[in-house]
Coordinates of C-alpha atoms in Angstrom, one line a residue:
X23 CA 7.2 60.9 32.4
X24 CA 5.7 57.9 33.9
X25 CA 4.7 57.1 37.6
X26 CA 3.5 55.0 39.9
X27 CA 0.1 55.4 42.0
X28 CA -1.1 53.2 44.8
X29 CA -4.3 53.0 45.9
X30 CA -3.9 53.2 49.6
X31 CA -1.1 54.5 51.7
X32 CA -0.4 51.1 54.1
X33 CA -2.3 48.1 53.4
X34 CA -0.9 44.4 52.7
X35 CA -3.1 44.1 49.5
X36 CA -2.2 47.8 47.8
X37 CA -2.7 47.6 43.6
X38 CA 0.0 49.6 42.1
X39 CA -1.2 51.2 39.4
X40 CA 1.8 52.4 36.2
X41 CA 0.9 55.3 34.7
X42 CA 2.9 56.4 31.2
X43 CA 3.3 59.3 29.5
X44 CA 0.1 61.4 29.0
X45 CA -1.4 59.7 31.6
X46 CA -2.3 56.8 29.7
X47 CA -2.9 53.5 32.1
X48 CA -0.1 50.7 31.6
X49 CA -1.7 48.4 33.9
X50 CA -1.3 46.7 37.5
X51 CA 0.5 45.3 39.9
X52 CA -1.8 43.9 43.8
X53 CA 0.1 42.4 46.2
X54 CA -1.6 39.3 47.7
X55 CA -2.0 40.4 51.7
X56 CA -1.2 38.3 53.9
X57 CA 0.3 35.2 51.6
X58 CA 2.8 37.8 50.6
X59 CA 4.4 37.8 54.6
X60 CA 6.0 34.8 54.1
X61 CA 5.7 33.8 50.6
X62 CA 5.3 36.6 47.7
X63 CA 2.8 36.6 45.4
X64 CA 1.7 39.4 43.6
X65 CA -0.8 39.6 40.7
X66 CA -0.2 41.7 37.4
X67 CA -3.3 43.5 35.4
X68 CA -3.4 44.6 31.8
X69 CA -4.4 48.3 31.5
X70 CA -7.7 46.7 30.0
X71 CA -9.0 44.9 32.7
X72 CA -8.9 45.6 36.7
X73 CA -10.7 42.6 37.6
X74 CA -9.0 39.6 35.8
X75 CA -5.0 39.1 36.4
X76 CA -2.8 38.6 33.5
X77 CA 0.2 37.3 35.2
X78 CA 0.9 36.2 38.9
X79 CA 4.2 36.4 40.5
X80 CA 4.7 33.7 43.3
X81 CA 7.7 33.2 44.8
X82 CA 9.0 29.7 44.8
X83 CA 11.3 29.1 48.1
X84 CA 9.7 31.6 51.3
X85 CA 13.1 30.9 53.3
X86 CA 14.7 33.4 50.4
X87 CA 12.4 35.8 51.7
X88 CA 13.3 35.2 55.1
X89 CA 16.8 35.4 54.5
X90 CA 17.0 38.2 51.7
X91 CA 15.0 40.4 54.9
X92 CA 17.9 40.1 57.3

């Protein structure tokens, strides 16, 4: 069974770490603080390194987020 384990309970910049079977590490997901109010943008981490992103999410038009909240 896999889960999913943050790595503080409310904070704008919490890394989601996914966990698989066995407890084996599947890698990362940090949200970017307070860019990620109005625009998303969220970095992804390979199980193999915690410092360096692999991937980064950014979301191209903020007034979706605005309107996708209401």
């Amino acid at each position: 069974m896999a889960s999913v384990e943050a790595d503080r309970f409310i904070d704008l910049s919490a890394r989601y770490r996914f966990i698989g079977a066995g407890g084996v590490s599947m890698g990362s997901l940090k949200r970017q603080g307070m860019k990620s109010l109005w625009k998303a943008h969220y970095d992804i981490f390979p199980a193999t390194s915690e410092d360096t992103p692999d991937l980064q999410l950014r979301e191209e038009n903020p007034f979706a987020k605005v309107m996708g909240g209401m």
